[in-house]
Amino acid sequence: GAGVSQTPSNKVTEKGKYVELRCDPISGHTALYWYRQSLGQGPEFLIYFQGTGAADDSGLPNDRFFAVRPEGSVSTLKIQRTERGDSAVYLCASSLSLADTQYFGPGTRLTVL
Amino acid sequence: DAKTTQPNSMESNEEEPVHLPCNHSTISGTDYIHWYRQLPSQGPEYVIHGLTSNVNNRMASLAIAEDRKSSTLILHRATLRDAAVYYCILRLYNFGNEKLTFGTGTRLTIIP
């Protein structure tokens, strides 16, 4: 079946711009997670949703980062006033329910010039 | 969160077994040991997990020390497609701990 998909695969933007990154989870998965991976590092947790609500957003680095999942399926990670330090691969994962195996998408590579 | 320690890199010859070690001396009684791997330009992929007993699946085997302070991921016959970064992660199954905490992992190189 279809796995987790993320769009765009690559995004280049200029410092100060606003970006949106989209995640389509596996159909029927209620939990959705966002991670960020910098070069040479393992992924770092940002936020996760159970259904439509953000159950834990403790990993969001500051208030420029926001994520939504309005209908409990697709999620969008929004970054305002991008900075060069935001450049990374943003990974999305979904699981059937909390504590189940997480399945990752291929990621969106964000480059802030 | 309890932490894991893995070698930064390992090499292995193609078609030979590979043993990837992980130390987790501060593991708690309810931490599960998970392994994920990340192939180049892809997201992490679940490999295997266990609590106390050794586990086998189609991808690999997981050997857990009796005191649970270390574990070993075993790839029985490495192929070039197994070249990846392997992450050993401790996961506590209770509310509020659903996130995965990755370290820097072990970069496995397979020599043809």
mmCIF file of C-alpha atoms in Angstrom:
data_model
loop_
_atom_site.group_PDB
_atom_site.id
_atom_site.type_symbol
_atom_site.label_atom_id
_atom_site.label_comp_id
_atom_site.label_asym_id
_atom_site.label_seq_id
_atom_site.Cartn_x
_atom_site.Cartn_y
_atom_site.Cartn_z
ATOM 1 C CA GLY A 1 0.000 0.000 0.000
ATOM 2 C CA ALA A 2 0.926 3.660 -0.182
ATOM 3 C CA GLY A 3 3.406 4.858 2.380
ATOM 4 C CA VAL A 4 3.840 8.267 3.956
ATOM 5 C CA SER A 5 4.301 10.949 1.341
ATOM 6 C CA GLN A 6 5.758 14.416 1.752
ATOM 7 C CA THR A 7 5.660 17.403 -0.551
ATOM 8 C CA PRO A 8 7.627 19.124 -1.823
ATOM 9 C CA SER A 9 10.679 16.873 -1.844
ATOM 10 C CA ASN A 10 12.905 19.933 -2.010
ATOM 11 C CA LYS A 11 12.203 23.539 -1.070
ATOM 12 C CA VAL A 12 14.587 26.448 -1.520
ATOM 13 C CA THR A 13 13.563 29.748 0.005
ATOM 14 C CA GLU A 14 15.070 33.033 1.061
ATOM 15 C CA LYS A 15 15.680 34.170 4.588
ATOM 16 C CA GLY A 16 12.578 35.787 6.043
ATOM 17 C CA LYS A 17 10.069 33.962 3.819
ATOM 18 C CA TYR A 18 7.188 31.737 4.925
ATOM 19 C CA VAL A 19 7.095 28.038 3.979
ATOM 20 C CA GLU A 20 4.616 25.186 4.295
ATOM 21 C CA LEU A 21 5.585 21.532 4.244
ATOM 22 C CA ARG A 22 2.926 18.885 3.713
ATOM 23 C CA CYS A 23 2.639 15.331 5.007
ATOM 24 C CA ASP A 24 0.161 12.676 3.838
ATOM 25 C CA PRO A 25 0.160 9.809 6.356
ATOM 26 C CA ILE A 26 -0.707 6.199 5.698
ATOM 27 C CA SER A 27 -4.483 5.863 5.420
ATOM 28 C CA GLY A 28 -6.073 5.003 8.750
ATOM 29 C CA HIS A 29 -3.103 6.034 10.871
ATOM 30 C CA THR A 30 -4.274 8.206 13.742
ATOM 31 C CA ALA A 31 -0.880 9.359 15.024
ATOM 32 C CA LEU A 32 1.384 11.675 13.044
ATOM 33 C CA TYR A 33 4.861 12.920 13.950
ATOM 34 C CA TRP A 34 7.230 15.592 12.655
ATOM 35 C CA TYR A 35 10.995 15.355 13.031
ATOM 36 C CA ARG A 36 13.867 17.504 11.780
ATOM 37 C CA GLN A 37 17.247 16.138 10.708
ATOM 38 C CA SER A 38 20.345 18.280 10.344
ATOM 39 C CA LEU A 39 23.340 17.081 8.366
ATOM 40 C CA GLY A 40 25.203 14.277 10.126
ATOM 41 C CA GLN A 41 22.709 14.061 12.977
ATOM 42 C CA GLY A 42 19.851 11.753 13.835
ATOM 43 C CA PRO A 43 16.278 13.019 13.505
ATOM 44 C CA GLU A 44 15.008 15.288 16.304
ATOM 45 C CA PHE A 45 11.390 15.270 17.425
ATOM 46 C CA LEU A 46 9.313 18.384 16.789
ATOM 47 C CA ILE A 47 5.625 17.610 17.387
ATOM 48 C CA TYR A 48 3.107 14.811 17.239
ATOM 49 C CA PHE A 49 -0.647 14.609 16.734
ATOM 50 C CA GLN A 50 -3.184 12.099 17.908
ATOM 51 C CA GLY A 51 -6.137 12.747 15.623
ATOM 52 C CA THR A 52 -6.539 16.472 15.079
ATOM 53 C CA GLY A 53 -4.916 17.674 18.285
ATOM 54 C CA ALA A 54 -1.250 18.288 18.954
ATOM 55 C CA ALA A 55 -0.524 15.951 21.861
ATOM 56 C CA ASP A 56 3.089 17.050 22.341
ATOM 57 C CA ASP A 57 4.724 20.085 20.705
ATOM 58 C CA SER A 58 7.663 20.264 23.074
ATOM 59 C CA GLY A 59 10.184 19.844 20.266
ATOM 60 C CA LEU A 60 9.190 22.927 18.280
ATOM 61 C CA PRO A 61 12.239 25.211 18.547
ATOM 62 C CA ASN A 62 10.348 28.518 18.785
ATOM 63 C CA ASP A 63 7.074 30.230 17.917
ATOM 64 C CA ARG A 64 8.023 30.589 14.250
ATOM 65 C CA PHE A 65 7.159 26.908 13.876
ATOM 66 C CA PHE A 66 3.558 25.723 13.840
ATOM 67 C CA ALA A 67 1.821 22.571 12.637
ATOM 68 C CA VAL A 68 -1.799 21.684 11.973
ATOM 69 C CA ARG A 69 -3.808 18.586 11.186
ATOM 70 C CA PRO A 70 -7.351 19.934 10.793
ATOM 71 C CA GLU A 71 -9.122 16.757 9.661
ATOM 72 C CA GLY A 72 -6.976 14.193 11.386
ATOM 73 C CA SER A 73 -5.213 13.104 8.215
ATOM 74 C CA VAL A 74 -2.952 15.455 6.224
ATOM 75 C CA SER A 75 -0.657 17.682 8.267
ATOM 76 C CA THR A 76 1.130 20.902 7.378
ATOM 77 C CA LEU A 77 4.249 22.200 9.102
ATOM 78 C CA LYS A 78 4.462 25.974 8.807
ATOM 79 C CA ILE A 79 7.599 28.022 9.322
ATOM 80 C CA GLN A 80 7.430 31.806 9.470
ATOM 81 C CA ARG A 81 10.312 34.217 8.902
ATOM 82 C CA THR A 82 12.681 31.426 7.922
ATOM 83 C CA GLU A 83 16.298 31.593 9.047
ATOM 84 C CA ARG A 84 19.373 29.913 7.571
ATOM 85 C CA GLY A 85 19.513 27.688 10.657
ATOM 86 C CA ASP A 86 16.150 26.197 9.681
ATOM 87 C CA SER A 87 17.826 24.426 6.756
ATOM 88 C CA ALA A 88 17.396 20.691 7.327
ATOM 89 C CA VAL A 89 15.435 17.659 6.190
ATOM 90 C CA TYR A 90 11.956 17.656 7.695
ATOM 91 C CA LEU A 91 10.616 14.136 8.220
ATOM 92 C CA CYS A 92 7.053 13.049 8.816
ATOM 93 C CA ALA A 93 6.019 9.705 10.280
ATOM 94 C CA SER A 94 2.687 8.076 11.033
ATOM 95 C CA SER A 95 1.562 5.132 13.132
ATOM 96 C CA LEU A 96 -1.684 3.207 13.464
ATOM 97 C CA SER A 97 -2.022 4.530 16.981
ATOM 98 C CA LEU A 98 0.257 5.894 19.655
ATOM 99 C CA ALA A 99 3.018 3.475 20.632
ATOM 100 C CA ASP A 100 2.744 1.552 17.359
ATOM 101 C CA THR A 101 5.585 1.343 14.848
ATOM 102 C CA GLN A 102 6.295 4.667 13.162
ATOM 103 C CA TYR A 103 6.570 4.701 9.372
ATOM 104 C CA PHE A 104 8.561 7.556 7.907
ATOM 105 C CA GLY A 105 8.211 9.492 4.690
ATOM 106 C CA PRO A 106 11.166 10.425 2.487
ATOM 107 C CA GLY A 107 11.384 13.933 3.942
ATOM 108 C CA THR A 108 11.416 17.471 2.595
ATOM 109 C CA ARG A 109 14.833 19.058 2.210
ATOM 110 C CA LEU A 110 14.501 22.739 3.141
ATOM 111 C CA THR A 111 17.257 25.133 2.174
ATOM 112 C CA VAL A 112 17.119 28.719 3.397
ATOM 113 C CA LEU A 113 19.443 31.032 1.476
ATOM 114 C CA ASP B 1 15.479 9.574 28.781
ATOM 115 C CA ALA B 2 17.875 6.661 29.006
ATOM 116 C CA LYS B 3 20.622 6.957 26.391
ATOM 117 C CA THR B 4 22.287 4.549 24.012
ATOM 118 C CA THR B 5 25.898 4.390 22.831
ATOM 119 C CA GLN B 6 26.838 3.046 19.404
ATOM 120 C CA PRO B 7 30.068 3.029 17.393
ATOM 121 C CA ASN B 8 30.147 5.826 14.819
ATOM 122 C CA SER B 9 30.934 3.509 11.933
ATOM 123 C CA MET B 10 31.486 -0.118 10.968
ATOM 124 C CA GLU B 11 32.474 -1.980 7.832
ATOM 125 C CA SER B 12 31.544 -5.467 6.750
ATOM 126 C CA ASN B 13 32.069 -7.630 3.704
ATOM 127 C CA GLU B 14 29.143 -8.467 1.483
ATOM 128 C CA GLU B 15 27.398 -11.778 2.212
ATOM 129 C CA GLU B 16 28.906 -12.022 5.698
ATOM 130 C CA PRO B 17 27.074 -11.572 9.008
ATOM 131 C CA VAL B 18 27.141 -8.168 10.686
ATOM 132 C CA HIS B 19 26.869 -7.556 14.420
ATOM 133 C CA LEU B 20 25.950 -3.985 15.372
ATOM 134 C CA PRO B 21 26.399 -3.297 19.099
ATOM 135 C CA CYS B 22 24.483 -0.910 21.326
ATOM 136 C CA ASN B 23 25.120 -0.080 24.979
ATOM 137 C CA HIS B 24 22.279 1.152 27.174
ATOM 138 C CA SER B 25 23.535 0.817 30.740
ATOM 139 C CA THR B 26 20.819 3.099 32.207
ATOM 140 C CA ILE B 27 17.905 1.228 30.633
ATOM 141 C CA SER B 28 14.809 0.967 32.815
ATOM 142 C CA GLY B 29 12.729 -2.151 33.250
ATOM 143 C CA THR B 30 9.994 -0.910 30.938
ATOM 144 C CA ASP B 31 12.167 0.442 28.092
ATOM 145 C CA TYR B 32 11.840 -1.435 24.817
ATOM 146 C CA ILE B 33 14.914 -1.601 22.570
ATOM 147 C CA HIS B 34 14.124 -0.465 19.034
ATOM 148 C CA TRP B 35 16.297 -0.440 15.934
ATOM 149 C CA TYR B 36 15.689 1.728 12.912
ATOM 150 C CA ARG B 37 17.870 2.208 9.863
ATOM 151 C CA GLN B 38 18.154 5.036 7.386
ATOM 152 C CA LEU B 39 19.242 4.365 3.838
ATOM 153 C CA PRO B 40 20.781 7.272 1.892
ATOM 154 C CA SER B 41 18.263 9.990 1.032
ATOM 155 C CA GLN B 42 15.392 8.140 2.718
ATOM 156 C CA GLY B 43 13.484 8.405 5.967
ATOM 157 C CA PRO B 44 14.238 5.996 8.819
ATOM 158 C CA GLU B 45 12.832 2.477 8.493
ATOM 159 C CA TYR B 46 11.782 0.221 11.364
ATOM 160 C CA VAL B 47 13.937 -2.892 11.692
ATOM 161 C CA ILE B 48 13.095 -4.725 14.913
ATOM 162 C CA HIS B 49 12.356 -4.276 18.606
ATOM 163 C CA GLY B 50 12.388 -6.320 21.806
ATOM 164 C CA LEU B 51 12.118 -6.140 25.584
ATOM 165 C CA THR B 52 13.968 -9.062 27.158
ATOM 166 C CA SER B 53 14.015 -12.066 24.849
ATOM 167 C CA ASN B 54 15.925 -12.352 21.590
ATOM 168 C CA VAL B 55 13.801 -11.533 18.566
ATOM 169 C CA ASN B 56 13.921 -12.569 14.918
ATOM 170 C CA ASN B 57 12.161 -11.212 11.862
ATOM 171 C CA ARG B 58 12.707 -11.274 8.128
ATOM 172 C CA MET B 59 15.132 -8.371 8.258
ATOM 173 C CA ALA B 60 17.330 -9.133 11.245
ATOM 174 C CA SER B 61 17.770 -10.637 14.693
ATOM 175 C CA LEU B 62 18.045 -8.796 17.984
ATOM 176 C CA ALA B 63 20.123 -10.290 20.764
ATOM 177 C CA ILE B 64 19.547 -8.730 24.188
ATOM 178 C CA ALA B 65 21.984 -9.248 27.047
ATOM 179 C CA GLU B 66 20.618 -10.918 30.141
ATOM 180 C CA ASP B 67 21.069 -7.731 32.206
ATOM 181 C CA ARG B 68 19.597 -5.698 29.301
ATOM 182 C CA LYS B 69 22.469 -3.221 29.456
ATOM 183 C CA SER B 70 23.459 -3.974 25.886
ATOM 184 C CA SER B 71 22.030 -5.426 22.706
ATOM 185 C CA THR B 72 23.234 -6.467 19.268
ATOM 186 C CA LEU B 73 21.489 -6.172 15.940
ATOM 187 C CA ILE B 74 22.454 -9.057 13.689
ATOM 188 C CA LEU B 75 22.196 -8.970 9.910
ATOM 189 C CA HIS B 76 22.727 -12.582 8.923
ATOM 190 C CA ARG B 77 24.023 -12.022 5.411
ATOM 191 C CA ALA B 78 24.787 -8.424 4.530
ATOM 192 C CA THR B 79 24.051 -7.115 1.062
ATOM 193 C CA LEU B 80 24.963 -3.806 -0.506
ATOM 194 C CA ARG B 81 21.395 -2.677 0.166
ATOM 195 C CA ASP B 82 22.067 -2.913 3.904
ATOM 196 C CA ALA B 83 24.474 0.039 3.767
ATOM 197 C CA ALA B 84 22.763 2.584 6.014
ATOM 198 C CA VAL B 85 22.889 4.389 9.348
ATOM 199 C CA TYR B 86 21.518 2.118 12.090
ATOM 200 C CA TYR B 87 19.910 3.683 15.158
ATOM 201 C CA CYS B 88 19.409 1.951 18.493
ATOM 202 C CA ILE B 89 16.592 3.658 20.438
ATOM 203 C CA LEU B 90 15.036 3.058 23.846
ATOM 204 C CA ARG B 91 11.307 3.552 23.919
ATOM 205 C CA LEU B 92 9.167 3.751 27.038
ATOM 206 C CA TYR B 93 5.581 2.845 26.280
ATOM 207 C CA ASN B 94 3.507 5.237 28.283
ATOM 208 C CA PHE B 95 1.571 8.396 27.582
ATOM 209 C CA GLY B 96 3.865 11.265 26.823
ATOM 210 C CA ASN B 97 6.723 9.147 25.506
ATOM 211 C CA GLU B 98 5.534 8.363 22.030
ATOM 212 C CA LYS B 99 8.359 10.253 20.334
ATOM 213 C CA LEU B 100 11.519 8.485 19.192
ATOM 214 C CA THR B 101 14.819 9.882 20.489
ATOM 215 C CA PHE B 102 17.523 9.206 17.921
ATOM 216 C CA GLY B 103 21.262 9.391 18.561
ATOM 217 C CA THR B 104 23.835 9.654 15.802
ATOM 218 C CA GLY B 105 23.732 5.937 15.022
ATOM 219 C CA THR B 106 26.256 3.615 13.374
ATOM 220 C CA ARG B 107 27.086 4.137 9.709
ATOM 221 C CA LEU B 108 27.438 0.671 8.180
ATOM 222 C CA THR B 109 29.508 0.322 5.021
ATOM 223 C CA ILE B 110 29.291 -2.901 3.030
ATOM 224 C CA ILE B 111 32.368 -3.841 1.048
ATOM 225 C CA PRO B 112 31.650 -5.714 -2.203
#
